[in-house]
GROMACS .gro file of C-alpha atoms in nm:
model
  488
    1UNK     CA    1   7.024   5.309  -7.392
    2UNK     CA    2   7.178   5.657  -7.381
    3UNK     CA    3   7.159   5.943  -7.137
    4UNK     CA    4   6.851   6.164  -7.132
    5UNK     CA    5   6.666   6.399  -6.897
    6UNK     CA    6   6.317   6.301  -6.782
    7UNK     CA    7   6.065   6.354  -6.502
    8UNK     CA    8   6.110   6.074  -6.254
    9UNK     CA    9   5.750   6.064  -6.125
   10UNK     CA   10   5.556   6.065  -6.453
   11UNK     CA   11   5.488   5.844  -6.754
   12UNK     CA   12   5.318   5.955  -7.075
   13UNK     CA   13   5.013   5.741  -7.152
   14UNK     CA   14   4.769   5.810  -7.441
   15UNK     CA   15   4.421   5.936  -7.354
   16UNK     CA   16   4.248   5.642  -7.525
   17UNK     CA   17   4.444   5.404  -7.300
   18UNK     CA   18   4.365   5.604  -6.986
   19UNK     CA   19   3.996   5.612  -7.068
   20UNK     CA   20   3.984   5.234  -7.130
   21UNK     CA   21   3.932   5.067  -6.793
   22UNK     CA   22   4.081   4.733  -6.898
   23UNK     CA   23   4.399   4.881  -7.050
   24UNK     CA   24   4.462   5.128  -6.771
   25UNK     CA   25   4.377   4.866  -6.512
   26UNK     CA   26   4.636   4.628  -6.655
   27UNK     CA   27   4.900   4.900  -6.623
   28UNK     CA   28   4.807   4.968  -6.261
   29UNK     CA   29   4.805   4.599  -6.174
   30UNK     CA   30   5.145   4.540  -6.334
   31UNK     CA   31   5.313   4.831  -6.157
   32UNK     CA   32   5.148   4.731  -5.832
   33UNK     CA   33   5.365   4.418  -5.844
   34UNK     CA   34   5.671   4.641  -5.787
   35UNK     CA   35   5.496   4.863  -5.531
   36UNK     CA   36   5.429   5.156  -5.764
   37UNK     CA   37   5.088   5.323  -5.757
   38UNK     CA   38   4.946   5.492  -6.067
   39UNK     CA   39   4.722   5.793  -6.014
   40UNK     CA   40   4.453   5.846  -6.282
   41UNK     CA   41   4.486   6.202  -6.421
   42UNK     CA   42   4.206   6.455  -6.420
   43UNK     CA   43   3.951   6.390  -6.697
   44UNK     CA   44   4.040   6.542  -7.031
   45UNK     CA   45   3.723   6.753  -7.010
   46UNK     CA   46   3.883   6.936  -6.715
   47UNK     CA   47   4.199   7.009  -6.913
   48UNK     CA   48   4.073   7.096  -7.263
   49UNK     CA   49   3.765   7.315  -7.242
   50UNK     CA   50   3.712   7.347  -7.617
   51UNK     CA   51   3.476   7.062  -7.716
   52UNK     CA   52   3.537   7.069  -8.096
   53UNK     CA   53   3.914   7.055  -8.042
   54UNK     CA   54   3.882   6.785  -7.776
   55UNK     CA   55   3.717   6.555  -8.029
   56UNK     CA   56   4.053   6.520  -8.209
   57UNK     CA   57   4.261   6.431  -7.899
   58UNK     CA   58   4.198   6.059  -7.854
   59UNK     CA   59   4.564   5.971  -7.900
   60UNK     CA   60   4.701   6.259  -7.689
   61UNK     CA   61   4.981   6.134  -7.457
   62UNK     CA   62   4.907   6.263  -7.107
   63UNK     CA   63   5.130   6.279  -6.797
   64UNK     CA   64   5.033   6.018  -6.539
   65UNK     CA   65   5.177   6.045  -6.189
   66UNK     CA   66   5.354   5.753  -6.020
   67UNK     CA   67   5.391   5.711  -5.645
   68UNK     CA   68   5.589   5.467  -5.432
   69UNK     CA   69   5.403   5.282  -5.162
   70UNK     CA   70   5.474   5.363  -4.793
   71UNK     CA   71   5.798   5.210  -4.674
   72UNK     CA   72   5.911   5.128  -5.028
   73UNK     CA   73   6.166   5.306  -5.252
   74UNK     CA   74   6.043   5.614  -5.439
   75UNK     CA   75   5.885   5.547  -5.777
   76UNK     CA   76   6.105   5.603  -6.079
   77UNK     CA   77   5.953   5.631  -6.428
   78UNK     CA   78   6.243   5.456  -6.599
   79UNK     CA   79   6.214   5.153  -6.369
   80UNK     CA   80   5.837   5.150  -6.418
   81UNK     CA   81   5.865   5.169  -6.796
   82UNK     CA   82   6.121   4.890  -6.820
   83UNK     CA   83   5.910   4.668  -6.597
   84UNK     CA   84   5.597   4.729  -6.807
   85UNK     CA   85   5.783   4.642  -7.126
   86UNK     CA   86   5.932   4.323  -6.987
   87UNK     CA   87   5.616   4.222  -6.803
   88UNK     CA   88   5.383   4.260  -7.100
   89UNK     CA   89   5.628   4.100  -7.342
   90UNK     CA   90   5.683   3.804  -7.109
   91UNK     CA   91   5.326   3.742  -7.001
   92UNK     CA   92   5.095   3.734  -7.291
   93UNK     CA   93   5.055   3.939  -7.596
   94UNK     CA   94   4.718   3.776  -7.663
   95UNK     CA   95   4.569   3.928  -7.977
   96UNK     CA   96   4.877   4.151  -7.993
   97UNK     CA   97   4.732   4.397  -7.742
   98UNK     CA   98   4.974   4.405  -7.450
   99UNK     CA   99   5.301   4.459  -7.639
  100UNK     CA  100   5.134   4.737  -7.839
  101UNK     CA  101   5.010   4.892  -7.516
  102UNK     CA  102   5.361   4.892  -7.365
  103UNK     CA  103   5.506   5.047  -7.678
  104UNK     CA  104   5.267   5.342  -7.645
  105UNK     CA  105   5.391   5.433  -7.296
  106UNK     CA  106   5.701   5.650  -7.261
  107UNK     CA  107   5.903   5.875  -7.034
  108UNK     CA  108   5.815   6.242  -7.005
  109UNK     CA  109   6.131   6.420  -7.119
  110UNK     CA  110   6.237   6.772  -7.043
  111UNK     CA  111   6.287   6.989  -7.352
  112UNK     CA  112   6.513   7.292  -7.353
  113UNK     CA  113   6.519   7.595  -7.579
  114UNK     CA  114   6.818   7.610  -7.813
  115UNK     CA  115   6.937   7.958  -7.723
  116UNK     CA  116   7.299   8.021  -7.628
  117UNK     CA  117   7.424   8.206  -7.323
  118UNK     CA  118   7.340   8.243  -6.955
  119UNK     CA  119   7.266   7.876  -6.906
  120UNK     CA  120   7.049   7.846  -7.216
  121UNK     CA  121   7.197   7.521  -7.341
  122UNK     CA  122   7.001   7.203  -7.408
  123UNK     CA  123   7.251   7.013  -7.190
  124UNK     CA  124   7.475   7.124  -6.908
  125UNK     CA  125   7.810   6.996  -7.031
  126UNK     CA  126   8.123   7.141  -6.868
  127UNK     CA  127   8.295   7.142  -7.206
  128UNK     CA  128   8.234   7.334  -7.527
  129UNK     CA  129   7.965   7.586  -7.444
  130UNK     CA  130   8.124   7.714  -7.124
  131UNK     CA  131   8.461   7.747  -7.297
  132UNK     CA  132   8.406   8.103  -7.414
  133UNK     CA  133   8.754   8.136  -7.559
  134UNK     CA  134   8.716   7.825  -7.775
  135UNK     CA  135   8.367   7.929  -7.879
  136UNK     CA  136   8.501   8.272  -7.970
  137UNK     CA  137   8.235   8.442  -7.757
  138UNK     CA  138   8.397   8.658  -7.494
  139UNK     CA  139   8.315   8.823  -7.271
  140UNK     CA  140   7.981   8.664  -7.177
  141UNK     CA  141   7.689   8.710  -7.171
  142UNK     CA  142   7.593   8.653  -7.532
  143UNK     CA  143   7.249   8.810  -7.498
  144UNK     CA  144   7.298   9.185  -7.491
  145UNK     CA  145   7.094   9.498  -7.569
  146UNK     CA  146   7.148   9.686  -7.894
  147UNK     CA  147   6.992   9.981  -8.073
  148UNK     CA  148   6.820   9.907  -8.404
  149UNK     CA  149   6.810  10.194  -8.652
  150UNK     CA  150   6.533  10.184  -8.907
  151UNK     CA  151   6.159  10.144  -8.941
  152UNK     CA  152   5.956   9.838  -8.830
  153UNK     CA  153   5.892   9.571  -9.096
  154UNK     CA  154   5.626   9.693  -9.339
  155UNK     CA  155   5.307   9.502  -9.420
  156UNK     CA  156   5.093   9.592  -9.719
  157UNK     CA  157   4.771   9.750  -9.585
  158UNK     CA  158   4.601   9.688  -9.920
  159UNK     CA  159   4.636   9.313  -9.891
  160UNK     CA  160   4.355   9.137 -10.074
  161UNK     CA  161   4.092   9.035  -9.817
  162UNK     CA  162   4.036   8.711 -10.007
  163UNK     CA  163   4.398   8.608  -9.989
  164UNK     CA  164   4.517   8.427  -9.677
  165UNK     CA  165   4.851   8.506  -9.521
  166UNK     CA  166   5.075   8.209  -9.433
  167UNK     CA  167   5.072   8.124  -9.062
  168UNK     CA  168   5.390   8.027  -8.875
  169UNK     CA  169   5.318   7.862  -8.539
  170UNK     CA  170   5.594   7.925  -8.285
  171UNK     CA  171   5.582   7.691  -7.986
  172UNK     CA  172   5.808   7.859  -7.733
  173UNK     CA  173   5.816   8.091  -7.427
  174UNK     CA  174   5.529   8.315  -7.530
  175UNK     CA  175   5.576   8.689  -7.577
  176UNK     CA  176   5.589   9.018  -7.392
  177UNK     CA  177   5.470   9.360  -7.504
  178UNK     CA  178   5.674   9.516  -7.783
  179UNK     CA  179   5.602   9.809  -8.017
  180UNK     CA  180   5.608   9.573  -8.316
  181UNK     CA  181   5.335   9.349  -8.172
  182UNK     CA  182   5.043   9.587  -8.132
  183UNK     CA  183   4.778   9.526  -7.868
  184UNK     CA  184   4.833   9.178  -7.722
  185UNK     CA  185   4.502   9.197  -7.533
  186UNK     CA  186   4.319   9.137  -7.862
  187UNK     CA  187   4.572   8.899  -8.019
  188UNK     CA  188   4.365   8.590  -7.932
  189UNK     CA  189   4.042   8.722  -8.085
  190UNK     CA  190   3.917   8.668  -8.442
  191UNK     CA  191   3.975   8.967  -8.668
  192UNK     CA  192   4.292   9.079  -8.488
  193UNK     CA  193   4.476   9.302  -8.734
  194UNK     CA  194   4.833   9.260  -8.610
  195UNK     CA  195   5.074   9.000  -8.743
  196UNK     CA  196   5.110   8.829  -8.403
  197UNK     CA  197   4.832   8.605  -8.273
  198UNK     CA  198   4.788   8.397  -7.958
  199UNK     CA  199   4.643   8.046  -7.927
  200UNK     CA  200   4.421   8.076  -7.619
  201UNK     CA  201   4.289   7.716  -7.609
  202UNK     CA  202   4.646   7.597  -7.562
  203UNK     CA  203   4.710   7.849  -7.281
  204UNK     CA  204   4.403   7.733  -7.089
  205UNK     CA  205   4.476   7.363  -7.141
  206UNK     CA  206   4.843   7.382  -7.038
  207UNK     CA  207   4.760   7.581  -6.724
  208UNK     CA  208   4.497   7.322  -6.630
  209UNK     CA  209   4.732   7.032  -6.700
  210UNK     CA  210   5.014   7.181  -6.493
  211UNK     CA  211   4.781   7.245  -6.200
  212UNK     CA  212   4.553   6.940  -6.205
  213UNK     CA  213   4.786   6.674  -6.346
  214UNK     CA  214   5.148   6.777  -6.291
  215UNK     CA  215   5.073   6.943  -5.958
  216UNK     CA  216   5.311   7.235  -6.015
  217UNK     CA  217   5.311   7.517  -5.758
  218UNK     CA  218   5.087   7.804  -5.864
  219UNK     CA  219   5.390   8.031  -5.911
  220UNK     CA  220   5.530   7.797  -6.180
  221UNK     CA  221   5.214   7.741  -6.383
  222UNK     CA  222   5.211   7.889  -6.735
  223UNK     CA  223   4.880   8.069  -6.703
  224UNK     CA  224   4.885   8.282  -7.019
  225UNK     CA  225   5.093   8.378  -7.324
  226UNK     CA  226   5.305   8.637  -7.146
  227UNK     CA  227   5.673   8.551  -7.111
  228UNK     CA  228   5.686   8.591  -6.733
  229UNK     CA  229   5.832   8.618  -6.481
  230UNK     CA  230   6.145   8.787  -6.608
  231UNK     CA  231   6.329   8.671  -6.297
  232UNK     CA  232   6.254   8.380  -6.063
  233UNK     CA  233   6.493   8.493  -5.789
  234UNK     CA  234   6.369   8.810  -5.622
  235UNK     CA  235   6.685   8.837  -5.412
  236UNK     CA  236   6.920   8.865  -5.710
  237UNK     CA  237   6.680   8.988  -5.982
  238UNK     CA  238   6.889   8.811  -6.248
  239UNK     CA  239   6.705   8.789  -6.581
  240UNK     CA  240   6.592   8.434  -6.656
  241UNK     CA  241   6.786   8.253  -6.931
  242UNK     CA  242   6.485   8.218  -7.163
  243UNK     CA  243   6.325   8.556  -7.102
  244UNK     CA  244   6.257   8.719  -7.438
  245UNK     CA  245   6.317   8.398  -7.636
  246UNK     CA  246   5.973   8.387  -7.799
  247UNK     CA  247   5.968   8.764  -7.852
  248UNK     CA  248   6.307   8.743  -8.024
  249UNK     CA  249   6.194   8.456  -8.251
  250UNK     CA  250   5.872   8.638  -8.347
  251UNK     CA  251   6.088   8.937  -8.438
  252UNK     CA  252   6.314   8.726  -8.659
  253UNK     CA  253   6.015   8.596  -8.855
  254UNK     CA  254   5.856   8.941  -8.880
  255UNK     CA  255   6.177   9.095  -9.018
  256UNK     CA  256   6.224   8.833  -9.288
  257UNK     CA  257   5.858   8.760  -9.372
  258UNK     CA  258   5.657   9.073  -9.278
  259UNK     CA  259   5.348   8.956  -9.469
  260UNK     CA  260   5.325   8.634  -9.266
  261UNK     CA  261   5.125   8.588  -8.948
  262UNK     CA  262   5.283   8.440  -8.635
  263UNK     CA  263   5.080   8.222  -8.396
  264UNK     CA  264   5.251   8.211  -8.056
  265UNK     CA  265   5.201   7.906  -7.834
  266UNK     CA  266   5.364   7.910  -7.492
  267UNK     CA  267   5.518   7.588  -7.356
  268UNK     CA  268   5.867   7.682  -7.229
  269UNK     CA  269   5.917   7.810  -6.877
  270UNK     CA  270   6.140   8.114  -6.823
  271UNK     CA  271   6.422   7.887  -6.701
  272UNK     CA  272   6.432   7.751  -7.059
  273UNK     CA  273   6.278   7.412  -6.973
  274UNK     CA  274   5.952   7.271  -7.107
  275UNK     CA  275   5.766   6.959  -6.997
  276UNK     CA  276   5.718   6.712  -7.282
  277UNK     CA  277   5.356   6.665  -7.178
  278UNK     CA  278   5.292   7.038  -7.228
  279UNK     CA  279   5.468   7.042  -7.564
  280UNK     CA  280   5.269   6.742  -7.683
  281UNK     CA  281   4.943   6.897  -7.563
  282UNK     CA  282   5.017   7.217  -7.757
  283UNK     CA  283   5.108   7.026  -8.075
  284UNK     CA  284   4.803   6.800  -8.053
  285UNK     CA  285   4.584   7.109  -8.014
  286UNK     CA  286   4.746   7.260  -8.325
  287UNK     CA  287   4.667   6.937  -8.508
  288UNK     CA  288   4.307   6.955  -8.380
  289UNK     CA  289   4.288   7.318  -8.496
  290UNK     CA  290   4.396   7.215  -8.847
  291UNK     CA  291   4.156   6.921  -8.867
  292UNK     CA  292   3.872   7.137  -8.738
  293UNK     CA  293   3.955   7.398  -9.003
  294UNK     CA  294   3.953   7.132  -9.274
  295UNK     CA  295   3.619   6.991  -9.155
  296UNK     CA  296   3.450   7.331  -9.136
  297UNK     CA  297   3.633   7.481  -9.434
  298UNK     CA  298   3.754   7.792  -9.252
  299UNK     CA  299   4.094   7.960  -9.253
  300UNK     CA  300   4.211   7.901  -8.897
  301UNK     CA  301   4.513   7.719  -9.033
  302UNK     CA  302   4.882   7.653  -8.968
  303UNK     CA  303   5.126   7.633  -9.260
  304UNK     CA  304   5.464   7.613  -9.086
  305UNK     CA  305   5.569   7.501  -8.738
  306UNK     CA  306   5.887   7.653  -8.592
  307UNK     CA  307   6.041   7.470  -8.294
  308UNK     CA  308   6.347   7.612  -8.119
  309UNK     CA  309   6.380   7.341  -7.856
  310UNK     CA  310   6.450   6.973  -7.820
  311UNK     CA  311   6.612   6.687  -7.628
  312UNK     CA  312   6.837   6.385  -7.664
  313UNK     CA  313   6.639   6.062  -7.656
  314UNK     CA  314   6.744   5.747  -7.469
  315UNK     CA  315   6.606   5.518  -7.740
  316UNK     CA  316   6.861   5.333  -7.958
  317UNK     CA  317   6.634   5.431  -8.249
  318UNK     CA  318   6.705   5.793  -8.148
  319UNK     CA  319   6.346   5.876  -8.081
  320UNK     CA  320   6.173   5.795  -8.408
  321UNK     CA  321   5.929   5.589  -8.199
  322UNK     CA  322   5.883   5.874  -7.952
  323UNK     CA  323   5.554   6.050  -7.881
  324UNK     CA  324   5.704   6.368  -8.025
  325UNK     CA  325   5.779   6.191  -8.353
  326UNK     CA  326   5.422   6.061  -8.359
  327UNK     CA  327   5.256   6.404  -8.345
  328UNK     CA  328   5.503   6.564  -8.584
  329UNK     CA  329   5.435   6.284  -8.831
  330UNK     CA  330   5.063   6.366  -8.806
  331UNK     CA  331   5.123   6.739  -8.861
  332UNK     CA  332   5.343   6.668  -9.164
  333UNK     CA  333   5.067   6.450  -9.309
  334UNK     CA  334   4.836   6.753  -9.293
  335UNK     CA  335   5.077   6.957  -9.507
  336UNK     CA  336   5.254   7.147  -9.226
  337UNK     CA  337   5.624   7.210  -9.282
  338UNK     CA  338   5.808   7.150  -8.953
  339UNK     CA  339   6.130   7.344  -8.893
  340UNK     CA  340   6.340   7.265  -8.583
  341UNK     CA  341   6.664   7.392  -8.435
  342UNK     CA  342   6.958   7.153  -8.449
  343UNK     CA  343   7.087   7.225  -8.095
  344UNK     CA  344   7.397   7.397  -7.958
  345UNK     CA  345   7.624   7.122  -7.828
  346UNK     CA  346   7.865   7.084  -8.121
  347UNK     CA  347   7.768   6.718  -8.150
  348UNK     CA  348   7.637   6.481  -8.414
  349UNK     CA  349   7.425   6.290  -8.163
  350UNK     CA  350   7.066   6.317  -8.293
  351UNK     CA  351   6.876   6.604  -8.130
  352UNK     CA  352   6.499   6.571  -8.143
  353UNK     CA  353   6.285   6.680  -8.315
  354UNK     CA  354   6.541   6.827  -8.558
  355UNK     CA  355   6.693   6.487  -8.643
  356UNK     CA  356   6.357   6.332  -8.734
  357UNK     CA  357   6.400   6.456  -9.091
  358UNK     CA  358   6.678   6.199  -9.132
  359UNK     CA  359   6.574   5.935  -8.877
  360UNK     CA  360   6.202   5.929  -8.955
  361UNK     CA  361   6.137   6.062  -9.307
  362UNK     CA  362   5.763   6.055  -9.378
  363UNK     CA  363   5.610   5.845  -9.651
  364UNK     CA  364   5.483   6.049  -9.945
  365UNK     CA  365   5.303   6.282  -9.922
  366UNK     CA  366   5.466   6.502  -9.660
  367UNK     CA  367   5.796   6.677  -9.615
  368UNK     CA  368   6.069   6.567  -9.372
  369UNK     CA  369   6.140   6.781  -9.070
  370UNK     CA  370   6.395   7.049  -9.158
  371UNK     CA  371   6.667   7.049  -8.891
  372UNK     CA  372   6.847   7.384  -8.897
  373UNK     CA  373   7.207   7.449  -8.793
  374UNK     CA  374   7.350   7.795  -8.731
  375UNK     CA  375   7.577   8.008  -8.949
  376UNK     CA  376   7.808   8.291  -8.845
  377UNK     CA  377   7.766   8.634  -9.006
  378UNK     CA  378   8.045   8.547  -9.252
  379UNK     CA  379   7.861   8.233  -9.367
  380UNK     CA  380   8.076   7.977  -9.186
  381UNK     CA  381   7.919   7.719  -8.954
  382UNK     CA  382   7.888   7.843  -8.595
  383UNK     CA  383   8.118   7.671  -8.347
  384UNK     CA  384   7.832   7.575  -8.117
  385UNK     CA  385   7.595   7.433  -8.381
  386UNK     CA  386   7.507   7.065  -8.383
  387UNK     CA  387   7.560   6.877  -8.708
  388UNK     CA  388   7.498   6.528  -8.843
  389UNK     CA  389   7.133   6.423  -8.882
  390UNK     CA  390   7.011   6.722  -8.679
  391UNK     CA  391   7.123   6.980  -8.936
  392UNK     CA  392   6.987   6.918  -9.284
  393UNK     CA  393   7.008   7.288  -9.369
  394UNK     CA  394   7.173   7.600  -9.227
  395UNK     CA  395   7.075   7.962  -9.169
  396UNK     CA  396   7.210   8.266  -8.980
  397UNK     CA  397   7.209   8.192  -8.605
  398UNK     CA  398   7.501   8.384  -8.454
  399UNK     CA  399   7.499   8.753  -8.362
  400UNK     CA  400   7.134   8.789  -8.464
  401UNK     CA  401   6.954   9.116  -8.391
  402UNK     CA  402   6.581   9.108  -8.316
  403UNK     CA  403   6.300   9.233  -8.093
  404UNK     CA  404   6.334   9.199  -7.717
  405UNK     CA  405   6.095   9.300  -7.436
  406UNK     CA  406   6.177   9.664  -7.357
  407UNK     CA  407   6.055   9.638  -6.998
  408UNK     CA  408   6.330   9.393  -6.897
  409UNK     CA  409   6.600   9.548  -6.677
  410UNK     CA  410   6.790   9.311  -6.450
  411UNK     CA  411   7.019   9.363  -6.155
  412UNK     CA  412   7.350   9.384  -6.340
  413UNK     CA  413   7.500   9.732  -6.356
  414UNK     CA  414   7.758   9.895  -6.584
  415UNK     CA  415   8.118   9.827  -6.495
  416UNK     CA  416   8.188  10.200  -6.474
  417UNK     CA  417   7.948  10.488  -6.428
  418UNK     CA  418   7.935  10.842  -6.296
  419UNK     CA  419   7.578  10.899  -6.176
  420UNK     CA  420   7.621  11.273  -6.135
  421UNK     CA  421   7.718  11.314  -6.500
  422UNK     CA  422   7.492  11.045  -6.645
  423UNK     CA  423   7.791  10.869  -6.799
  424UNK     CA  424   7.832  10.491  -6.792
  425UNK     CA  425   7.932  10.182  -6.983
  426UNK     CA  426   7.662   9.975  -7.153
  427UNK     CA  427   7.423   9.804  -6.913
  428UNK     CA  428   7.415   9.444  -7.035
  429UNK     CA  429   7.071   9.355  -6.894
  430UNK     CA  430   6.883   9.680  -6.956
  431UNK     CA  431   6.679   9.612  -7.271
  432UNK     CA  432   6.482   9.937  -7.281
  433UNK     CA  433   6.595   9.987  -7.642
  434UNK     CA  434   6.358   9.700  -7.732
  435UNK     CA  435   6.622   9.505  -7.924
  436UNK     CA  436   6.901   9.259  -7.849
  437UNK     CA  437   7.174   9.055  -8.011
  438UNK     CA  438   7.166   8.683  -7.937
  439UNK     CA  439   7.311   8.352  -8.058
  440UNK     CA  440   7.182   7.998  -8.102
  441UNK     CA  441   7.029   7.757  -8.348
  442UNK     CA  442   6.706   7.884  -8.186
  443UNK     CA  443   6.722   8.177  -8.426
  444UNK     CA  444   6.828   7.984  -8.736
  445UNK     CA  445   6.506   7.780  -8.742
  446UNK     CA  446   6.268   8.082  -8.757
  447UNK     CA  447   6.487   8.229  -9.033
  448UNK     CA  448   6.411   7.920  -9.245
  449UNK     CA  449   6.045   7.933  -9.138
  450UNK     CA  450   6.026   8.292  -9.263
  451UNK     CA  451   6.186   8.198  -9.594
  452UNK     CA  452   5.928   7.921  -9.637
  453UNK     CA  453   5.647   8.167  -9.558
  454UNK     CA  454   5.770   8.399  -9.833
  455UNK     CA  455   5.781   8.108 -10.078
  456UNK     CA  456   5.425   8.011  -9.985
  457UNK     CA  457   5.314   8.366 -10.056
  458UNK     CA  458   5.439   8.321 -10.411
  459UNK     CA  459   5.282   7.975 -10.444
  460UNK     CA  460   4.950   8.071 -10.285
  461UNK     CA  461   4.813   7.985  -9.943
  462UNK     CA  462   4.438   7.976 -10.000
  463UNK     CA  463   4.388   7.603 -10.048
  464UNK     CA  464   4.296   7.434  -9.719
  465UNK     CA  465   4.022   7.201  -9.837
  466UNK     CA  466   4.223   6.884  -9.898
  467UNK     CA  467   4.540   6.724  -9.771
  468UNK     CA  468   4.649   6.683 -10.131
  469UNK     CA  469   4.645   7.061 -10.178
  470UNK     CA  470   4.837   7.142  -9.862
  471UNK     CA  471   5.097   6.867  -9.893
  472UNK     CA  472   5.160   6.961 -10.257
  473UNK     CA  473   5.209   7.324 -10.157
  474UNK     CA  474   5.447   7.220  -9.877
  475UNK     CA  475   5.650   7.007 -10.119
  476UNK     CA  476   5.675   7.293 -10.367
  477UNK     CA  477   5.792   7.538 -10.098
  478UNK     CA  478   6.058   7.300  -9.963
  479UNK     CA  479   6.182   7.222 -10.315
  480UNK     CA  480   6.222   7.592 -10.390
  481UNK     CA  481   6.395   7.645 -10.055
  482UNK     CA  482   6.653   7.379 -10.138
  483UNK     CA  483   6.711   7.517 -10.487
  484UNK     CA  484   6.767   7.864 -10.344
  485UNK     CA  485   7.018   7.719 -10.096
  486UNK     CA  486   7.207   7.549 -10.379
  487UNK     CA  487   7.233   7.879 -10.566
  488UNK     CA  488   7.388   8.044 -10.262
   0.00000   0.00000   0.00000
């Protein structure tokens, strides 16, 4: 086993196991032998309000809370998981049920966004990323305001009403108001005319799960799509490390694929950490959305999934048996192209989900996950970018300029200023210009997602009736992407 980061009081257990009294009872009885209590989570009907979507969530892994009994050591998920695996393997396996049940239970990992700067690293290693001289990024911070000259990306107003735009789902920190985004108050409603859309069923479900299952304090619950709060420390008013992350990514896609639509799904907290249970819930709901669209033959579809986050798995198989791999495999089978950031630790250790393209290539049909490393402006590989199985392709990811929430203004002040004359140095956390420069493989993945969206525009995005249509289109787009990369 290798190091990982997980929630010590929770295990992920599929909904169909939780709802089966015999299966869930066997788990509770087994853990009771080591003085660990298992608390049944709130019913799924209290978490996912949308009935048609809920019908597709039988295999959804849900967080289940563990508790130590009075006078006994505190419960630890890793200890509980190892005991379940050994207990079931040693005591039965009749009809093959118990070992399979144990294999479907896992830790709940913490996922981090793959931005760079101000603590936005997927791991907190004292080497590499904090060595600003070696990384050739000095002085910090790397996220800084800039002015962008030029007009917003242009979309053709005469677009054929019968032609569907490609949809890129971005599972991230959500968004804040920006002039490029239009009226966010209508972005979750059908017929919204802007390029950016919000996935309200996911917002409602994640808020319910964090309150009723995870028991997070109200101040920490992700209640909507807005990237808030901008600071979690009112005494220092320092801008959170992930503030603006989703807004920035949406801007990258809009610049490079202005005719594409972006569906924002919020899962990351402003400290740049996401609970695996929330990420899985959002991805399963996207899968349910696609299957519902296929069943009812409507256009509420997802063509590309862009993920700028991940984790390092403890499994010797490097996570290909993980719950995250399971749902991504299902999305790929529906014809979704999954693009994921490779991570920023300058390592070849597999970073999930980016490394799944190499570790867990799907059987035909379906395209492998595209793990994306970062390039410098001169085309060389960025110092911080992961490599190995996590980076099967590369795109610009250093010194990227994109949209940033213009209402963000933190507590840092210019090094020199003369208030009476209105003269000062640049204020590095005043983003009133609405744009910023940032670094990280976080911004290389949406670049590739945008390129794929443009290719799908050429191929055609209308066919949603069959898996054969969508997987064939995905294969054609990825093949063209690779040919274009070879030409460069």
